[in-house]
Coordinates of C-alpha atoms and ligand atoms in Angstrom, one line a residue:
Chain A
M1 CA 24.9 -53.9 6.3
A2 CA 24.7 -50.3 5.6
L3 CA 22.5 -47.7 3.9
E4 CA 23.8 -45.2 1.4
I5 CA 22.9 -41.6 0.6
I6 CA 23.1 -40.6 -3.0
E7 CA 23.2 -37.4 -5.0
S8 CA 19.5 -36.6 -4.9
C9 CA 20.0 -35.7 -1.2
V10 CA 19.1 -32.1 -0.6
N11 CA 21.3 -31.7 2.5
C12 CA 18.3 -31.0 4.7
W13 CA 19.9 -32.3 7.9
A14 CA 16.8 -34.2 9.0
C15 CA 18.6 -37.6 9.2
E16 CA 21.9 -36.6 10.8
P17 CA 20.7 -36.0 14.4
L18 CA 18.6 -39.1 14.4
C19 CA 21.3 -41.6 13.6
P20 CA 22.0 -43.7 16.7
S21 CA 25.4 -44.8 15.4
K22 CA 26.6 -41.3 14.4
A23 CA 27.2 -42.8 10.9
I24 CA 25.8 -39.8 9.0
Y25 CA 28.0 -36.8 8.3
E26 CA 27.7 -33.5 6.4
A27 CA 29.7 -33.7 3.2
K28 CA 29.8 -31.9 -0.1
P29 CA 27.9 -32.1 -2.4
H30 CA 25.6 -34.2 -0.2
F31 CA 25.4 -36.0 3.2
L32 CA 27.1 -39.4 3.5
I33 CA 26.8 -42.5 5.6
D34 CA 29.9 -44.2 6.9
P35 CA 29.3 -47.8 6.0
N36 CA 31.5 -49.0 8.8
K37 CA 29.3 -47.3 11.4
C38 CA 25.8 -47.8 10.0
T39 CA 24.0 -50.6 11.7
E40 CA 20.7 -50.0 9.8
C41 CA 19.5 -49.0 13.3
A42 CA 19.4 -52.6 14.4
G43 CA 18.9 -52.8 18.1
D44 CA 18.0 -49.2 18.4
F45 CA 14.9 -48.7 16.3
E46 CA 12.5 -50.7 14.4
D47 CA 12.9 -48.6 11.3
P48 CA 16.1 -47.2 9.9
Q49 CA 15.8 -43.6 11.1
C50 CA 17.5 -41.8 8.2
A51 CA 15.2 -43.4 5.6
T52 CA 12.2 -42.9 7.8
I53 CA 12.5 -39.1 8.0
C54 CA 14.2 -38.4 4.6
P55 CA 11.7 -36.4 2.5
I56 CA 13.4 -37.2 -0.8
E57 CA 12.3 -40.2 -2.7
G58 CA 15.3 -42.2 -3.9
A59 CA 17.9 -40.4 -1.9
I60 CA 18.7 -43.3 0.4
L61 CA 19.5 -46.8 -0.9
N62 CA 19.5 -50.1 0.9
E63 CA 22.5 -52.5 0.7
D64 CA 21.1 -53.9 -2.5
G65 CA 21.1 -50.5 -4.1
D66 CA 17.3 -50.2 -4.1
A67 CA 15.6 -47.0 -3.0
M68 CA 14.3 -47.2 0.6
N69 CA 11.6 -44.7 -0.4
P70 CA 10.8 -45.4 -4.1
P71 CA 9.3 -42.8 -6.4
G72 CA 5.8 -41.8 -5.4
S73 CA 6.0 -43.4 -2.0
L74 CA 6.3 -40.2 0.0
T75 CA 4.6 -37.6 -2.1
G76 CA 1.9 -39.7 -3.6
I77 CA 2.6 -38.0 -6.9
P78 CA 1.6 -40.4 -9.7
L79 CA 4.5 -41.9 -11.5
Q80 CA 3.6 -40.5 -14.9
K81 CA 3.5 -37.0 -13.5
L82 CA 6.9 -37.5 -11.9
A83 CA 8.3 -38.6 -15.3
A84 CA 6.8 -35.6 -17.1
Chain B
M1 CA -18.5 13.7 2.8
Q2 CA -16.0 12.9 5.5
L3 CA -14.9 9.3 5.5
P4 CA -13.0 7.5 8.2
V5 CA -10.0 5.3 7.6
I6 CA -11.0 1.8 8.8
N7 CA -7.5 0.4 8.4
N8 CA -8.3 -3.2 8.4
A9 CA -10.7 -3.0 11.3
A10 CA -11.3 -6.4 12.7
S11 CA -15.0 -6.4 12.2
E12 CA -15.4 -4.8 8.8
A13 CA -18.4 -6.7 7.8
P14 CA -21.4 -4.8 9.2
K15 CA -23.3 -7.6 11.0
G16 CA -26.0 -5.4 12.3
G17 CA -25.5 -3.2 15.3
C18 CA -22.5 -0.9 15.2
S19 CA -19.5 -1.8 13.1
A20 CA -16.4 0.1 13.5
G21 CA -16.8 1.8 10.1
S22 CA -20.4 2.9 10.4
C23 CA -19.8 4.7 13.7
G24 CA -17.1 6.7 12.1
S25 CA -14.7 5.2 14.5
T26 CA -11.1 4.9 13.2
D27 CA -10.3 1.9 15.3
D28 CA -7.6 0.2 13.5
Q29 CA -6.7 -3.4 13.8
M30 CA -4.5 -2.9 16.8
N31 CA -6.9 -0.8 18.8
H32 CA -9.0 -3.9 19.3
L33 CA -6.3 -5.5 21.2
P34 CA -5.7 -5.2 24.9
E35 CA -2.9 -2.7 25.8
H36 CA -0.4 -5.3 26.8
I37 CA -0.8 -7.1 23.4
R38 CA -0.7 -3.8 21.5
Q39 CA 2.6 -3.1 23.2
K40 CA 3.9 -6.4 21.9
V41 CA 2.9 -6.0 18.3
F42 CA 2.8 -2.3 17.4
N43 CA 6.2 -2.5 15.7
H44 CA 5.9 -6.0 14.4
P45 CA 5.5 -5.8 10.6
C46 CA 3.7 -9.1 10.4
Y47 CA 1.2 -8.5 13.1
S48 CA 0.3 -4.9 12.5
E49 CA -0.9 -3.8 9.1
E50 CA 0.2 -0.2 9.9
A51 CA 3.6 -1.2 11.2
H52 CA 4.4 -3.1 8.0
H53 CA 4.8 0.1 6.1
Y54 CA 7.5 1.2 8.5
F55 CA 9.2 -1.7 10.2
A56 CA 11.2 -4.5 8.6
R57 CA 11.8 -8.1 9.5
M58 CA 14.2 -10.7 8.6
H59 CA 14.3 -14.5 8.6
V60 CA 17.3 -16.6 9.1
A61 CA 17.5 -20.0 7.4
V62 CA 19.0 -22.1 10.2
A63 CA 16.3 -24.8 10.3
P64 CA 16.5 -27.0 7.2
A65 CA 15.0 -30.3 8.6
C66 CA 11.3 -31.0 8.6
N67 CA 9.3 -33.6 10.4
I68 CA 6.2 -33.6 8.2
Q69 CA 5.4 -33.4 4.5
C70 CA 2.9 -30.9 3.1
N71 CA 1.4 -31.3 -0.3
Y72 CA 2.2 -27.7 -1.1
C73 CA 5.9 -28.0 -0.3
N74 CA 8.8 -29.5 -2.3
R75 CA 12.1 -29.8 -0.5
K76 CA 14.1 -30.0 -3.7
Y77 CA 13.3 -26.6 -4.8
D78 CA 15.5 -23.5 -4.4
C79 CA 15.2 -20.6 -6.8
A80 CA 16.7 -17.1 -6.2
N81 CA 13.8 -15.5 -8.1
E82 CA 11.1 -17.1 -6.1
S83 CA 9.6 -15.6 -3.1
R84 CA 7.6 -18.1 -1.1
P85 CA 8.0 -20.0 2.1
G86 CA 10.5 -22.9 2.2
V87 CA 12.8 -21.3 -0.3
V88 CA 16.3 -20.2 0.6
S89 CA 19.6 -19.5 -1.2
E90 CA 22.0 -19.9 1.7
L91 CA 21.6 -22.1 4.7
H92 CA 23.3 -20.8 7.9
H93 CA 24.7 -22.3 11.0
P94 CA 23.5 -20.5 14.1
D95 CA 26.8 -18.5 14.6
Q96 CA 26.6 -17.3 11.0
A97 CA 23.0 -16.4 11.4
V98 CA 23.7 -14.3 14.4
K99 CA 26.4 -12.4 12.5
K100 CA 23.9 -11.8 9.7
V101 CA 21.2 -10.6 12.0
L102 CA 23.6 -8.1 13.6
A103 CA 24.8 -6.9 10.2
V104 CA 21.2 -6.4 8.9
A105 CA 20.0 -4.7 12.0
A106 CA 22.8 -2.3 11.9
T107 CA 22.3 -1.6 8.2
I108 CA 18.5 -1.5 8.2
P109 CA 17.6 0.2 11.5
Q110 CA 13.9 -0.3 10.8
M111 CA 14.4 -4.0 11.3
T112 CA 12.6 -4.9 14.5
V113 CA 11.9 -8.6 14.2
L114 CA 14.0 -11.7 13.6
G115 CA 12.0 -14.8 12.7
I116 CA 13.0 -18.4 12.2
A117 CA 10.7 -20.0 9.7
G118 CA 12.5 -22.9 8.2
P119 CA 13.1 -23.7 5.4
G120 CA 12.0 -26.8 7.3
D121 CA 10.4 -26.6 10.7
P122 CA 12.3 -24.6 13.4
L123 CA 11.2 -26.9 16.2
A124 CA 12.3 -29.9 14.2
N125 CA 15.8 -28.3 14.5
P126 CA 15.6 -27.2 18.2
E127 CA 19.4 -27.0 18.8
R128 CA 20.0 -24.7 15.8
T129 CA 16.9 -22.6 16.5
F130 CA 17.5 -22.1 20.2
S131 CA 21.2 -21.5 19.8
T132 CA 20.3 -18.7 17.4
F133 CA 17.7 -17.3 19.8
S134 CA 19.8 -17.4 22.9
Q135 CA 22.8 -15.7 21.3
L136 CA 20.6 -13.0 19.9
A137 CA 18.7 -12.4 23.2
E138 CA 22.1 -11.6 24.7
Q139 CA 23.8 -9.7 21.9
A140 CA 20.8 -7.8 20.4
P141 CA 18.2 -7.4 23.1
D142 CA 16.4 -4.7 21.0
I143 CA 15.3 -7.3 18.5
K144 CA 12.1 -9.2 18.9
L145 CA 12.3 -12.9 18.2
C146 CA 9.6 -15.0 16.7
V147 CA 9.2 -18.5 15.3
S148 CA 6.9 -20.2 12.9
T149 CA 6.1 -23.9 13.2
N150 CA 4.0 -26.7 11.9
G151 CA 3.2 -27.5 15.5
L152 CA 4.1 -31.2 15.5
S153 CA 6.8 -30.9 18.2
L154 CA 5.5 -27.7 19.7
P155 CA 4.2 -29.0 23.0
E156 CA 7.6 -30.3 24.0
H157 CA 9.3 -26.9 23.3
V158 CA 6.8 -24.5 24.8
E159 CA 8.8 -24.3 28.1
E160 CA 12.1 -23.5 26.2
L161 CA 10.3 -21.0 23.9
S162 CA 9.1 -19.1 26.9
K163 CA 12.7 -18.7 28.2
H164 CA 13.9 -17.0 25.1
N165 CA 12.2 -13.7 25.2
I166 CA 9.9 -14.8 22.4
D167 CA 6.7 -12.8 22.3
H168 CA 5.1 -14.5 19.3
V169 CA 4.7 -17.9 17.8
T170 CA 3.0 -18.6 14.5
I171 CA 1.5 -22.1 14.0
T172 CA 0.4 -23.2 10.6
I173 CA -3.0 -24.9 11.1
N174 CA -4.7 -26.0 8.0
C175 CA -7.4 -28.2 9.5
V176 CA -8.9 -29.6 12.7
D177 CA -10.4 -32.6 11.0
P178 CA -8.0 -35.6 10.2
D179 CA -10.0 -36.5 7.1
V180 CA -9.2 -33.0 5.7
G181 CA -5.7 -33.3 7.1
A182 CA -5.1 -36.6 5.2
Q183 CA -5.6 -34.6 1.9
I184 CA -2.9 -32.1 2.9
Y185 CA -0.3 -34.1 4.8
P186 CA 0.9 -37.4 3.2
W187 CA 3.1 -38.2 6.3
I188 CA 4.6 -37.1 9.6
F189 CA 7.6 -38.3 11.4
W190 CA 6.5 -39.2 14.9
K191 CA 8.3 -41.1 17.7
N192 CA 10.8 -42.6 15.3
K193 CA 8.3 -43.7 12.7
R194 CA 6.9 -42.4 9.5
I195 CA 3.1 -42.3 9.9
K196 CA 1.1 -41.8 6.8
G197 CA -2.4 -40.6 6.0
R198 CA -5.2 -39.9 8.4
E199 CA -3.4 -41.3 11.4
G200 CA -0.5 -39.0 10.9
A201 CA -2.8 -36.0 10.3
A202 CA -4.7 -36.8 13.5
I203 CA -1.5 -36.7 15.6
L204 CA -0.4 -33.5 14.0
I205 CA -3.7 -31.8 14.7
E206 CA -3.7 -32.9 18.3
Q207 CA -0.2 -31.6 18.8
Q208 CA -1.0 -28.3 17.2
Q209 CA -4.1 -27.7 19.4
K210 CA -2.2 -28.8 22.5
G211 CA 0.7 -26.4 21.6
L212 CA -1.7 -23.6 21.0
E213 CA -3.3 -24.0 24.4
M214 CA 0.0 -24.3 26.2
L215 CA 1.4 -21.1 24.5
V216 CA -1.7 -19.1 25.4
A217 CA -1.5 -20.3 29.0
K218 CA 2.1 -19.0 29.1
G219 CA 0.9 -15.6 27.8
I220 CA 2.8 -16.0 24.4
L221 CA 0.9 -14.4 21.5
V222 CA -0.1 -17.0 18.9
K223 CA -0.9 -16.2 15.3
V224 CA -2.4 -19.0 13.2
N225 CA -1.5 -19.3 9.5
S226 CA -3.8 -21.3 7.3
V227 CA -3.3 -22.1 3.6
M228 CA -6.5 -21.9 1.7
I229 CA -6.8 -24.9 -0.7
P230 CA -9.9 -24.8 -2.8
G231 CA -11.9 -28.0 -2.6
V232 CA -9.8 -29.3 0.3
N233 CA -10.1 -27.0 3.3
D234 CA -11.7 -23.9 2.0
K235 CA -15.1 -24.7 3.5
H236 CA -13.4 -26.0 6.7
L237 CA -11.3 -22.9 7.5
E238 CA -14.1 -20.9 9.0
E239 CA -14.4 -23.6 11.7
V240 CA -10.7 -23.6 12.2
S241 CA -10.8 -19.9 12.6
K242 CA -13.6 -20.2 15.3
I243 CA -11.7 -22.9 17.2
V244 CA -8.3 -21.2 17.3
K245 CA -9.9 -18.0 18.2
S246 CA -11.8 -19.5 21.1
K247 CA -8.6 -21.0 22.3
G248 CA -6.9 -17.6 22.4
A249 CA -5.0 -17.2 19.1
F250 CA -5.0 -13.4 18.5
L251 CA -4.6 -13.2 14.8
H252 CA -5.6 -15.5 11.9
N253 CA -3.8 -15.3 8.6
V254 CA -5.5 -17.1 5.7
M255 CA -3.1 -17.4 2.9
P256 CA -3.6 -18.5 -0.7
L257 CA -2.2 -21.8 -1.8
I258 CA 0.8 -21.4 -4.2
S259 CA 0.8 -24.3 -6.6
E260 CA 2.6 -23.5 -9.9
A261 CA 3.4 -26.8 -11.6
E262 CA 7.0 -25.8 -12.0
H263 CA 7.5 -25.9 -8.2
G264 CA 7.1 -29.7 -8.4
T265 CA 4.9 -30.0 -5.4
Y266 CA 2.1 -32.6 -5.1
Y267 CA -0.5 -30.0 -5.6
G268 CA 1.4 -28.4 -8.5
L269 CA 1.8 -31.6 -10.3
T270 CA -1.7 -32.8 -9.8
G271 CA -3.3 -29.6 -10.9
Q272 CA -4.7 -28.4 -7.6
R273 CA -5.5 -24.7 -8.2
G274 CA -5.0 -21.9 -5.7
P275 CA -7.9 -19.6 -4.8
T276 CA -8.8 -16.5 -6.8
H277 CA -8.4 -13.1 -5.2
D278 CA -12.2 -13.0 -4.7
E279 CA -12.4 -16.4 -3.1
L280 CA -9.6 -15.5 -0.7
Q281 CA -11.1 -12.2 0.3
A282 CA -14.6 -13.8 0.8
L283 CA -13.1 -16.4 3.1
Q284 CA -11.0 -13.8 5.0
D285 CA -14.2 -11.8 5.5
A286 CA -16.1 -14.9 6.6
C287 CA -13.5 -15.8 9.1
A288 CA -13.2 -12.2 10.4
G289 CA -16.1 -12.1 12.9
D290 CA -14.4 -10.3 15.8
M291 CA -11.1 -12.1 15.1
N292 CA -8.3 -10.1 13.7
M293 CA -7.5 -11.1 10.2
M294 CA -4.1 -10.6 8.8
R295 CA -4.3 -9.5 5.2
H296 CA -0.8 -8.2 4.4
C297 CA 1.2 -11.4 4.7
R298 CA 3.6 -11.8 1.8
Q299 CA 4.4 -15.5 2.3
C300 CA 8.0 -14.6 2.5
R301 CA 11.1 -16.7 1.8
A302 CA 12.7 -18.4 4.8
D303 CA 15.6 -16.0 4.3
A304 CA 13.7 -12.8 3.5
V305 CA 15.3 -9.5 4.6
G306 CA 13.7 -6.0 4.7
L307 CA 10.3 -4.5 4.6
L308 CA 7.5 -7.0 3.7
G309 CA 7.2 -7.1 0.0
E310 CA 10.8 -6.1 -0.7
D311 CA 13.7 -8.5 -0.4
R312 CA 17.2 -7.2 0.3
G313 CA 18.6 -10.6 0.9
A314 CA 21.2 -10.2 -1.9
E315 CA 22.9 -7.4 0.1
F316 CA 23.6 -9.8 2.9
T317 CA 25.2 -12.9 1.6
M318 CA 27.7 -14.5 3.9
D319 CA 30.7 -13.3 2.0
K320 CA 29.5 -9.7 2.1
I321 CA 28.8 -10.0 5.8
E322 CA 32.3 -11.2 6.5
Q323 CA 33.5 -7.9 5.1
M324 CA 31.3 -5.8 7.3
D325 CA 32.6 -4.4 10.5
I326 CA 29.7 -4.2 12.9
N327 CA 29.7 -2.3 16.2
Y328 CA 26.4 -3.4 17.5
P329 CA 26.2 -1.3 20.7
E330 CA 26.6 1.7 18.5
A331 CA 24.1 0.5 16.0
M332 CA 21.6 -0.1 18.8
K333 CA 21.7 3.6 19.7
M334 CA 21.0 4.5 16.1
R335 CA 18.3 2.0 15.9
A336 CA 16.6 3.4 19.0
E337 CA 16.6 6.8 17.4
V338 CA 15.1 5.6 14.2
H339 CA 12.4 3.6 16.0
A340 CA 11.6 6.6 18.2
A341 CA 11.1 8.8 15.1
I342 CA 8.9 6.2 13.5
N343 CA 6.8 5.9 16.6
E344 CA 6.4 9.6 16.8
E345 CA 5.2 9.7 13.2
L346 CA 2.7 6.9 13.8
E347 CA 1.5 8.6 17.0
S348 CA 0.9 11.9 15.2
K349 CA -0.9 10.1 12.5
R350 CA -3.1 8.5 15.0
L351 CA -3.9 11.8 16.7
A352 CA -4.7 13.4 13.3
K353 CA -7.1 10.5 12.6
E354 CA -8.7 10.9 16.0
A355 CA -9.2 14.7 15.4
K356 CA -10.9 14.0 12.1
V357 CA -13.3 11.6 13.7
Q358 CA -14.2 14.1 16.3
L359 CA -14.9 16.6 13.6
V360 CA -17.3 14.2 12.0
S361 CA -19.2 13.5 15.2
I362 CA -19.4 17.2 16.1
Q363 CA -20.9 18.0 12.7
G364 CA -23.2 15.1 13.3
I365 CA -23.1 12.3 10.9
Q366 CA -24.7 13.8 7.9
K367 CA -27.1 11.5 6.2
K368 CA -24.6 9.3 4.7
E369 CA -25.1 8.6 1.1
V370 CA -24.5 4.9 0.4
T371 CA -22.0 4.7 -2.4
R372 CA -20.7 1.5 -3.9
P373 CA -17.3 0.2 -2.8
V374 CA -14.4 0.6 -5.2
L375 CA -11.2 -1.4 -5.2
M376 CA -8.0 0.6 -5.7
A377 CA -4.4 -0.6 -6.2
V378 CA -1.5 1.2 -4.7
A379 CA 2.2 1.1 -5.6
T380 CA 4.4 1.8 -2.6
K381 CA 7.9 1.1 -1.3
G382 CA 6.8 1.6 2.3
G383 CA 6.3 4.4 4.7
G384 CA 2.5 4.3 4.1
V385 CA 2.8 6.7 1.2
I386 CA 2.4 6.4 -2.6
N387 CA 6.0 6.3 -3.6
E388 CA 6.5 3.7 -6.3
H389 CA 6.6 4.0 -10.0
F390 CA 3.9 1.8 -11.8
G391 CA 6.5 0.1 -13.9
H392 CA 8.8 -0.7 -10.9
A393 CA 6.2 -2.2 -8.6
S394 CA 6.6 -5.9 -8.0
E395 CA 3.4 -5.8 -5.9
F396 CA 0.4 -3.7 -5.4
L397 CA -1.5 -3.1 -2.2
I398 CA -5.3 -3.4 -2.7
Y399 CA -7.6 -1.2 -0.7
E400 CA -11.4 -0.9 -0.7
A401 CA -13.0 2.5 -0.5
S402 CA -16.7 2.6 0.4
S403 CA -19.1 4.9 2.2
E404 CA -17.8 3.1 5.3
G405 CA -14.3 4.4 4.7
V406 CA -11.0 2.8 3.5
R407 CA -9.8 -0.6 4.4
F408 CA -6.8 -2.6 3.4
I409 CA -7.8 -5.8 1.6
S410 CA -4.6 -7.6 0.4
H411 CA -1.6 -7.3 -1.8
R412 CA -1.1 -8.8 -5.2
K413 CA 2.3 -9.8 -6.6
T414 CA 3.3 -9.1 -10.1
I415 CA 6.3 -8.7 -12.3
P416 CA 7.8 -5.2 -12.5
Y417 CA 6.7 -4.2 -15.9
C418 CA 9.8 -2.2 -16.5
E419 CA 12.1 -5.2 -15.9
G420 CA 9.9 -7.9 -17.2
G421 CA 11.4 -8.2 -20.7
D422 CA 9.0 -8.7 -23.6
T423 CA 7.2 -11.8 -22.6
C424 CA 7.2 -14.1 -19.7
G425 CA 6.0 -17.4 -21.0
D426 CA 2.8 -18.0 -22.9
G427 CA 3.4 -14.8 -24.9
E428 CA 1.9 -12.8 -22.1
S429 CA 3.8 -9.5 -21.5
A430 CA 4.6 -8.3 -18.0
L431 CA 2.1 -5.6 -18.5
D432 CA -0.6 -8.1 -19.3
V433 CA 0.3 -10.0 -16.1
T434 CA -0.1 -6.8 -14.1
I435 CA -3.4 -6.0 -15.7
R436 CA -4.7 -9.5 -15.0
E437 CA -3.5 -9.3 -11.4
L438 CA -5.3 -5.9 -10.9
A439 CA -8.6 -7.3 -12.2
G440 CA -11.5 -5.8 -10.2
C441 CA -9.6 -2.6 -9.3
E442 CA -10.9 0.6 -10.9
V443 CA -7.9 2.8 -10.0
V444 CA -4.2 2.3 -9.7
L445 CA -2.4 4.9 -7.7
C446 CA 1.4 5.2 -8.1
S447 CA 4.0 7.9 -7.9
K448 CA 4.4 7.9 -11.7
V449 CA 3.0 6.0 -14.6
G450 CA 4.4 6.1 -18.1
Y451 CA 2.6 6.8 -21.3
E452 CA 2.8 3.2 -22.6
P453 CA 0.8 1.3 -20.0
W454 CA -1.8 4.1 -19.8
G455 CA -3.9 3.0 -22.7
P456 CA -4.0 -0.7 -21.9
L457 CA -4.8 0.1 -18.3
E458 CA -7.7 2.3 -19.2
A459 CA -8.9 -0.2 -21.8
A460 CA -9.0 -2.8 -19.0
G461 CA -11.2 -0.4 -16.9
I462 CA -8.4 0.6 -14.5
Q463 CA -7.7 4.3 -14.2
P464 CA -4.0 5.1 -13.8
N465 CA -3.4 7.9 -11.4
G466 CA -0.1 9.5 -10.7
E467 CA -1.4 12.7 -9.1
H468 CA -1.0 11.7 -5.5
A469 CA 2.7 10.9 -5.3
M470 CA 4.1 11.0 -1.8
E471 CA 0.7 11.4 -0.2
T472 CA -0.5 9.1 2.5
I473 CA -2.2 6.1 1.0
E474 CA -5.5 6.3 2.8
E475 CA -5.9 10.0 2.3
A476 CA -5.2 9.8 -1.4
I477 CA -7.7 7.0 -1.7
L478 CA -10.4 9.0 0.0
K479 CA -9.7 12.0 -2.3
V480 CA -10.0 9.9 -5.4
Y481 CA -13.1 8.2 -4.1
E482 CA -14.6 11.6 -3.4
E483 CA -13.8 12.7 -6.9
M484 CA -15.5 9.6 -8.3
R485 CA -18.5 10.4 -6.2
V486 CA -18.7 14.0 -7.4
A487 CA -18.3 12.8 -11.0
G488 CA -21.3 10.5 -10.4
K489 CA -19.3 7.3 -10.8
L490 CA -20.4 5.8 -7.5
E491 CA -24.1 5.6 -7.8
T492 CA -25.2 2.4 -6.2
K493 CA -26.4 0.0 -8.8
A494 CA -30.1 -0.6 -8.6
D495 CA -29.7 -4.3 -7.6
E496 CA -27.3 -3.4 -4.8
Q497 CA -29.7 -0.7 -3.6
Q498 CA -32.3 -3.3 -3.1
K499 CA -29.9 -5.3 -1.0
V500 CA -29.2 -2.3 1.2
A501 CA -32.8 -1.3 1.6
Ligands
LIG1 S1 20.2 -46.7 9.0 FE1 20.3 -46.0 11.1 S2 22.4 -46.3 11.6 FE2 22.4 -46.4 9.4 S3 22.8 -44.3 8.8 FE3 20.6 -44.5 8.9 S4 20.1 -43.8 10.9 FE4 22.3 -44.2 10.9
LIG2 S1 17.2 -36.6 5.2 FE1 17.5 -37.2 3.1 S2 17.7 -35.3 2.0 FE2 17.9 -34.8 4.1 S3 20.1 -34.8 4.5 FE3 19.4 -36.8 5.0 S4 19.6 -38.0 3.1 FE4 19.8 -35.9 2.6
LIG3 S1 5.5 -14.9 5.6 FE1 3.9 -13.5 6.4 S2 4.2 -13.6 8.6 FE2 6.1 -14.4 7.7 S3 7.4 -12.6 7.5 FE3 6.3 -12.8 5.6 S4 4.5 -11.5 5.9 FE4 5.4 -11.9 7.9

């Protein structure tokens, strides 16, 4: 059970201080989650904190590899505009 | 005809009675403020229109995280050629930032203010922000500290802010109505949850207002920034202005939305336009009342360095700073001398202005001819004088001359025509861009203007003028205006005369 940060992360530092398990660390070229430490915030918070503050759609994946914040979900930008 | 320099007087719009201009008073923006506030802002380039010609500021980008999303911001974007908020090239840890500030302050002694303005929200990064502030308060006590915030976590940090020798805080307040807010803020992060839409906007608004009240109660000066978004909050901002003013904000800065599609913001991609120069000016005038309006904001990058309107950031990259050997106590002495010299210059200018006013009142206000206002553009590198070549200017300051005097209106950015290459997209040349940006101006004053742009400028109804190089901006404008009057170019148009009568 762990979330994953992928390359679209912009290294904004928003998630790192929020992680109750200290699973997130600064790395190059982008931040990473230590899968052995990540608890998906179970027991600490209702929502996984990193995915709840991350401003970048698609930067954080769940354990199935799906975007926690799919395209359009945060910005409201219509999908056809995003594709353009 | 003797004309006063209004210098962005707070109540330019004559609303009956005695406006600063019509009495021949030279009250500038700062003279409207109580003395203790004047003392806090006279050398702050962002708070004093006059100071911004002389004093420089810098931002350090130590605060990357943000706790809200704005529809005019895109966190993925970073471009070295862009100058706008939220954009940075190099992110710093607090210790690096402190090093950079000391290096800049030693190299550019005119620098008086260090601001933290993101690229995210400084108060969403409290450890990084306050670590930078406390180190600087200790190592560079001659630098003013200030911070810009979206206000969401402001109330919980007011106490800490007041400990760090921070005179000013800027809060960006775009609305006081959650329905308007819902069109600007898609979400906020609040108490460990992402809250979308109207509900999120309502919390943000409440926190901003609470923070504003708490800061004012602590005696910290508050400036309010608002982004003007046509069709979204343009009608609403007058009310915002009234409310924040009544709560004690001392300066309101209404800025135009930046929404080029290539920035990839929600507004950019959905075709939301920014305001025109006229719309912005009309709103700024409407908000003015007896509130100070800021009109010289450059919407700087979160890592800007230098005078407003210039950016010397490239001279101070981290690798360059590592090479510099800074003796700050020595630098501080030099800085004090430079500041004293500038203050002296400002003071003597002020006295000269006062003397002129007295002359006018001794002579008795001659029946003042009402002449029509004229917009003039000025190319300057700072110092309050006309000292920039037309082709090198990346921005022009816009002034209005009228029978009331001279007042600063705004600045307009452009592409330096000498460096712009042949075209910049859409087959438009850099000169075309400049001419389009200067629309509405009848004169452009610069230290020099080449032969090539002369014709196109004149054809566009803009008279190039290189005759007042190194002269004080306001004085040169008055001279040119007077020449226009003598040449019969200022006769009030019949319809305007009716309005006046
Ligand atoms: S889901 Fe929670 S525990 Fe896992 S990395 Fe994100 S913040 Fe940390
Ligand atoms: S919040 Fe998102 S974009 Fe920011 S560092 Fe974390 S994963 Fe990267
Ligand atoms: S963005 Fe505006 S307030 Fe901030 S430094 Fe630039 S001019 Fe000053």
